[in-house]
Coordinates of C-alpha atoms in Angstrom, one line a residue:
M10 CA 26.9 -16.6 9.2
T11 CA 23.6 -18.1 10.4
A12 CA 20.9 -18.2 7.8
I13 CA 17.3 -17.2 8.5
T14 CA 14.5 -19.2 7.1
A15 CA 11.6 -17.0 5.7
S16 CA 8.8 -17.1 3.2
P17 CA 9.6 -14.7 0.3
V18 CA 7.4 -12.4 -1.6
T19 CA 8.4 -12.6 -5.3
V20 CA 8.6 -9.4 -7.4
D21 CA 9.4 -9.1 -11.1
F22 CA 12.6 -7.3 -12.1
H23 CA 13.1 -7.1 -15.8
G24 CA 11.6 -10.5 -16.4
T25 CA 13.4 -12.2 -13.4
A26 CA 11.6 -13.3 -10.3
I27 CA 13.3 -11.6 -7.3
P28 CA 12.7 -13.0 -3.8
T29 CA 12.2 -10.3 -1.2
F30 CA 11.7 -10.7 2.6
N31 CA 10.4 -8.7 5.5
V32 CA 12.5 -9.6 8.5
E33 CA 11.7 -7.7 11.7
G34 CA 10.3 -4.8 9.7
I35 CA 13.2 -4.6 7.3
V36 CA 12.6 -5.4 3.6
R37 CA 15.5 -7.5 2.3
V38 CA 16.3 -8.3 -1.4
A39 CA 18.0 -11.4 -2.8
M40 CA 20.9 -10.2 -4.8
K41 CA 21.9 -13.1 -7.0
P42 CA 18.6 -13.1 -9.0
I43 CA 19.1 -9.3 -9.6
C44 CA 22.6 -9.9 -10.9
D45 CA 21.3 -12.7 -13.2
G46 CA 18.5 -10.4 -14.4
I47 CA 20.8 -7.6 -15.5
G48 CA 23.7 -9.8 -16.8
L49 CA 26.3 -9.4 -14.0
Q50 CA 28.6 -12.2 -13.0
W51 CA 27.4 -13.2 -9.5
Q52 CA 30.7 -14.3 -7.9
A53 CA 32.4 -11.0 -8.7
Q54 CA 29.4 -9.1 -7.2
F55 CA 29.4 -11.4 -4.2
N56 CA 33.1 -10.6 -3.6
R57 CA 32.4 -6.9 -4.1
I58 CA 29.6 -6.8 -1.6
K59 CA 31.7 -8.8 1.0
R60 CA 34.6 -6.3 0.6
H61 CA 32.5 -3.2 0.7
P62 CA 32.7 -1.5 4.2
V63 CA 29.0 -0.4 4.1
L64 CA 27.3 -3.2 2.1
S65 CA 29.0 -6.0 4.0
K66 CA 27.4 -4.8 7.2
G67 CA 24.0 -5.2 5.8
V68 CA 24.5 -8.8 4.5
S69 CA 22.1 -11.5 5.7
M70 CA 21.8 -15.0 4.4
M71 CA 18.2 -16.3 3.9
D72 CA 17.1 -19.9 3.6
I73 CA 14.2 -20.4 1.2
P74 CA 12.4 -23.8 1.2
S75 CA 11.9 -25.2 -2.3
K76 CA 10.9 -28.4 -4.0
G77 CA 14.6 -29.2 -4.4
G78 CA 15.5 -28.4 -0.8
I79 CA 16.7 -25.4 1.0
Q80 CA 18.2 -22.6 -1.1
K81 CA 20.5 -20.0 0.4
Y82 CA 20.4 -16.4 -0.8
L83 CA 22.6 -13.4 0.1
T84 CA 20.3 -10.5 0.8
L85 CA 20.7 -6.8 1.4
P86 CA 18.3 -4.3 3.0
L87 CA 16.2 -2.6 0.3
N88 CA 17.6 0.8 1.3
K89 CA 21.1 -0.4 0.3
L90 CA 20.1 -1.4 -3.2
N91 CA 20.4 2.1 -4.6
G92 CA 23.9 2.5 -3.5
W93 CA 24.9 -0.9 -4.9
L94 CA 23.4 0.0 -8.3
F95 CA 25.2 3.4 -8.2
G96 CA 28.5 1.6 -8.0
I97 CA 28.0 -0.9 -10.8
D98 CA 30.3 -0.8 -13.9
T99 CA 27.7 -0.1 -16.6
N100 CA 29.9 -1.8 -19.3
R101 CA 29.3 -5.1 -17.6
V102 CA 25.5 -5.2 -17.8
K103 CA 23.2 -6.3 -20.6
P104 CA 23.0 -3.8 -23.5
E105 CA 19.2 -3.3 -23.0
I106 CA 19.8 -2.4 -19.3
R107 CA 22.9 -0.1 -19.9
K108 CA 21.1 3.0 -21.0
L109 CA 18.7 3.0 -18.1
L110 CA 21.5 2.3 -15.6
V111 CA 23.6 5.2 -17.0
A112 CA 20.7 7.6 -16.7
Y113 CA 20.0 6.3 -13.1
Q114 CA 23.6 6.8 -12.1
A115 CA 23.6 10.3 -13.6
E116 CA 20.6 11.2 -11.6
C117 CA 22.3 9.8 -8.5
F118 CA 25.1 12.4 -8.9
D119 CA 22.5 15.2 -9.0
V120 CA 20.7 13.9 -6.0
L121 CA 23.9 13.7 -3.9
A122 CA 24.9 17.2 -5.0
D123 CA 21.5 18.6 -4.0
Y124 CA 21.5 16.8 -0.6
W125 CA 25.0 18.1 0.4
Q126 CA 24.8 21.5 -1.2
K127 CA 21.1 22.4 -0.8
G128 CA 20.3 20.4 2.3
E129 CA 17.6 18.3 0.6
A130 CA 17.0 16.2 -2.5
V131 CA 13.5 16.2 -4.0
N132 CA 12.1 13.4 -6.2
P133 CA 10.1 15.3 -8.9
R134 CA 8.1 12.2 -9.8
A135 CA 6.1 11.8 -6.6
T136 CA 3.4 14.1 -5.6
T137 CA 2.7 15.6 -2.1
I138 CA -0.5 15.3 0.0
A139 CA -1.2 18.9 -0.8
E140 CA -0.9 18.4 -4.5
R141 CA -3.3 15.4 -4.3
R142 CA -5.9 17.3 -2.1
P143 CA -8.1 18.4 -5.0
L144 CA -8.2 14.9 -6.3
N145 CA -9.1 13.6 -2.8
R146 CA -12.0 16.0 -2.7
A147 CA -13.2 15.0 -6.2
V148 CA -13.1 11.3 -5.2
R149 CA -15.2 12.0 -2.1
T150 CA -17.6 14.0 -4.2
L151 CA -18.0 11.1 -6.7
A152 CA -18.6 8.6 -3.8
N153 CA -21.1 10.9 -2.2
L154 CA -23.0 11.4 -5.5
R155 CA -23.3 7.6 -5.9
S156 CA -24.7 7.4 -2.4
V157 CA -27.5 9.7 -3.5
R158 CA -28.6 7.1 -6.0
G159 CA -29.0 4.5 -3.3
Q160 CA -25.4 3.1 -3.4
S161 CA -23.1 3.3 -0.4
A162 CA -20.4 6.0 -0.4
D163 CA -17.6 3.6 -0.9
Y164 CA -14.5 5.8 -0.6
A165 CA -12.2 2.8 -0.6
G166 CA -13.8 1.4 -3.7
M167 CA -13.4 4.8 -5.4
W168 CA -9.7 4.8 -4.7
K169 CA -9.3 1.3 -6.0
L170 CA -11.0 2.4 -9.2
V171 CA -8.7 5.4 -9.5
N172 CA -5.6 3.3 -8.7
G173 CA -6.6 0.7 -11.2
Y174 CA -7.2 3.3 -13.9
L175 CA -3.6 4.7 -13.3
G176 CA -2.1 1.2 -13.0
I177 CA -0.6 1.8 -9.6
E178 CA -1.0 0.2 -6.2
H179 CA -1.5 3.4 -4.1
I180 CA -2.2 7.0 -5.1
D181 CA 0.9 8.2 -3.2
E182 CA 2.9 6.6 -6.0
A183 CA 1.3 8.8 -8.6
T184 CA 3.3 11.4 -10.6
Q185 CA 1.8 14.9 -11.3
K186 CA 0.8 13.8 -14.8
Q187 CA -1.0 10.8 -13.4
V188 CA -2.8 12.9 -10.8
E189 CA -4.0 15.1 -13.7
H190 CA -5.2 12.1 -15.6
A191 CA -7.0 10.8 -12.5
M192 CA -8.6 14.2 -11.9
A193 CA -10.0 14.2 -15.5
F194 CA -11.2 10.6 -15.0
V195 CA -13.0 11.4 -11.7
Q196 CA -14.5 14.6 -13.1
E197 CA -16.1 12.6 -15.9
G198 CA -17.6 10.4 -13.3
I199 CA -18.9 13.4 -11.4
E200 CA -20.5 14.9 -14.5
R201 CA -22.1 11.5 -15.4
E202 CA -23.6 11.0 -11.9
T203 CA -24.8 14.6 -11.7
S204 CA -26.6 14.2 -15.0
R205 CA -28.3 11.0 -13.9
I206 CA -29.6 12.7 -10.7
V207 CA -30.8 15.8 -12.6
E208 CA -32.6 13.6 -15.2
G209 CA -34.2 11.5 -12.4
E210 CA -32.8 8.2 -13.5
W211 CA -32.2 7.2 -9.9
L212 CA -35.8 7.5 -8.9
G213 CA -38.1 4.5 -8.9
R214 CA -41.7 4.7 -10.1
D215 CA -43.2 4.8 -6.6
A216 CA -40.3 5.5 -4.3
A217 CA -36.5 5.8 -4.1
P218 CA -34.8 2.4 -3.8
A219 CA -33.8 1.0 -0.5
P220 CA -30.1 1.6 0.3
A221 CA -27.8 -1.1 -0.9
A222 CA -26.3 -3.4 1.8
I223 CA -22.9 -2.5 2.9
T224 CA -20.3 -5.3 3.1
L225 CA -17.5 -5.1 5.6
D226 CA -14.8 -7.4 4.2
Y227 CA -11.2 -6.8 5.0
P228 CA -9.1 -10.0 4.3
L229 CA -5.5 -10.0 5.5
T230 CA -3.3 -8.1 3.0
R231 CA -0.5 -6.9 5.3
Q232 CA 0.9 -8.5 8.4
W233 CA 1.0 -6.2 11.4
N234 CA 4.8 -5.8 11.3
E235 CA 4.7 -4.8 7.6
W236 CA 2.7 -1.6 8.2
Q237 CA 4.7 1.7 7.9
E238 CA 4.1 4.7 10.1
H239 CA 2.8 6.9 7.3
Q240 CA 0.3 4.2 6.4
L241 CA -1.2 4.3 9.9
I242 CA -1.2 8.0 10.8
G243 CA -1.1 11.3 9.0
G244 CA -2.4 12.4 5.6
D245 CA -1.3 9.3 3.7
A246 CA -3.3 7.0 6.0
M247 CA -6.5 7.9 4.1
Y248 CA -5.1 5.9 1.2
H249 CA -3.9 2.9 3.2
S250 CA -6.0 2.5 6.4
D251 CA -8.7 -0.1 6.3
L252 CA -9.7 1.0 9.8
R253 CA -10.6 4.4 8.5
R254 CA -12.6 2.9 5.7
L255 CA -14.4 0.7 8.2
V256 CA -15.5 3.8 10.2
Q257 CA -16.6 5.5 7.0
Q258 CA -18.7 2.5 6.0
L259 CA -20.3 2.4 9.5
L260 CA -21.1 6.1 9.4
E261 CA -22.7 5.6 6.0
A262 CA -24.8 2.7 7.3
S263 CA -25.9 4.8 10.2
R264 CA -26.9 7.7 7.9
T265 CA -28.8 5.6 5.3
G266 CA -30.1 2.7 7.4
A267 CA -28.4 0.2 5.1
M268 CA -28.0 -3.4 6.2
V269 CA -24.4 -4.3 7.2
Q270 CA -22.9 -7.6 6.2
V271 CA -19.7 -8.6 7.9
G272 CA -17.1 -10.7 6.2
R273 CA -13.5 -11.0 7.2
V274 CA -11.9 -8.5 9.5
D275 CA -8.3 -9.9 9.6
N276 CA -6.7 -6.8 8.1
I277 CA -8.5 -4.6 10.7
Q278 CA -7.0 -6.7 13.5
S279 CA -3.6 -6.5 11.8
E280 CA -3.8 -2.7 11.5
L281 CA -4.9 -2.4 15.2
K282 CA -1.9 -4.4 16.3
A283 CA 0.4 -2.3 14.2
L284 CA -1.1 0.9 15.7
A285 CA -0.6 -0.5 19.2
N286 CA 3.0 -1.4 18.4
L287 CA 3.6 2.1 17.0
C288 CA 2.3 3.7 20.2
E289 CA 4.4 1.4 22.3
V290 CA 7.6 2.1 20.3
Q291 CA 7.2 5.8 20.2
G292 CA 5.9 6.0 23.8
I293 CA 3.1 8.5 22.8
Q294 CA 0.4 8.4 25.4
K295 CA 0.8 4.7 25.7
R296 CA -1.8 3.8 28.2
A297 CA -4.5 6.1 26.8
A298 CA -3.8 4.9 23.2
Q299 CA -4.0 1.3 24.2
S300 CA -7.3 1.9 26.0
R301 CA -8.8 3.5 22.9
L302 CA -7.5 0.7 20.7
A303 CA -9.0 -1.9 23.1
R304 CA -12.4 -0.1 22.9
V305 CA -12.2 -0.1 19.1
E306 CA -11.2 -3.8 19.1
N307 CA -14.1 -4.7 21.4
F308 CA -16.4 -2.6 19.2
V309 CA -15.3 -4.5 16.1
G310 CA -15.9 -7.9 17.8
A311 CA -19.3 -6.7 19.1
L312 CA -20.2 -5.5 15.6
A313 CA -19.4 -8.9 14.1
K314 CA -21.5 -10.7 16.7
T315 CA -24.4 -8.3 16.4
T316 CA -24.4 -8.5 12.6
Q317 CA -24.3 -12.3 12.7
C318 CA -27.4 -12.2 14.9
M319 CA -29.1 -9.8 12.5
Q320 CA -28.2 -12.1 9.6
S321 CA -29.6 -15.1 11.4
A322 CA -32.8 -13.3 12.2
V323 CA -33.2 -12.2 8.6
S324 CA -32.5 -15.6 7.2
G325 CA -35.0 -17.1 9.6
R326 CA -37.8 -15.0 8.3

């Protein structure tokens, strides 16, 4: 079997560093470090995977460059990891892992029963877009209240604040309980901002302050082929799309007259390329979509050049 060389992204799994890879849009997981992390004998699991009629078809060997030379890892697609865990003999894992694994396997039985008997299996932990809609409105309200005091309506910044408060990467990972906590957190912010406006703390002695400068800075955080469809289009895109945040910032600058400072736009270019690829793959209004994307791409480039000229003019004063 030919091995593929790739640069891994390391994630923590019960204190063990697990290399993961994104190969042609498929996330793959190195299996030996997982076995080491939960106390399974690797050679036995290697043989089990190779014998399994489903798991064996998903096997791919990955070469990872290291200081000691090239290391080879057997990997499986991430969507096969659940099935592999479901089939583990719980008596063979570390005692501190066993209780969690037994509970996980018990839940798998219920999930499979629901799928085959009811036609669907619902994860009760995650929330839907509809369930998060009141929180979304509250976050927008808080951002807009801050803009009244001369600050930009930084919706992306508000979501980063909420996600940081909950300790999650994206709000779509939040449970119902976390959404309730986030709602209380944002509501406190709304009350605080409203009180400041009513009391007049935002007013200067002679005039309202000039609007704060808006910084457009989108460093590369996700390669174009790592974007998922729900992150690009639909309701969840509001939590993931930097392109949407860029448009919101530009609209805010147009409304308030704030100066715009342009930093990096690498992630915007990555998202645009991912959108173009999605349109091509799905074949949805291909030519019209590519034309619109090209206009947006040209607009972003023109914006960067215009802002650089503005900054040069301001610095030359």
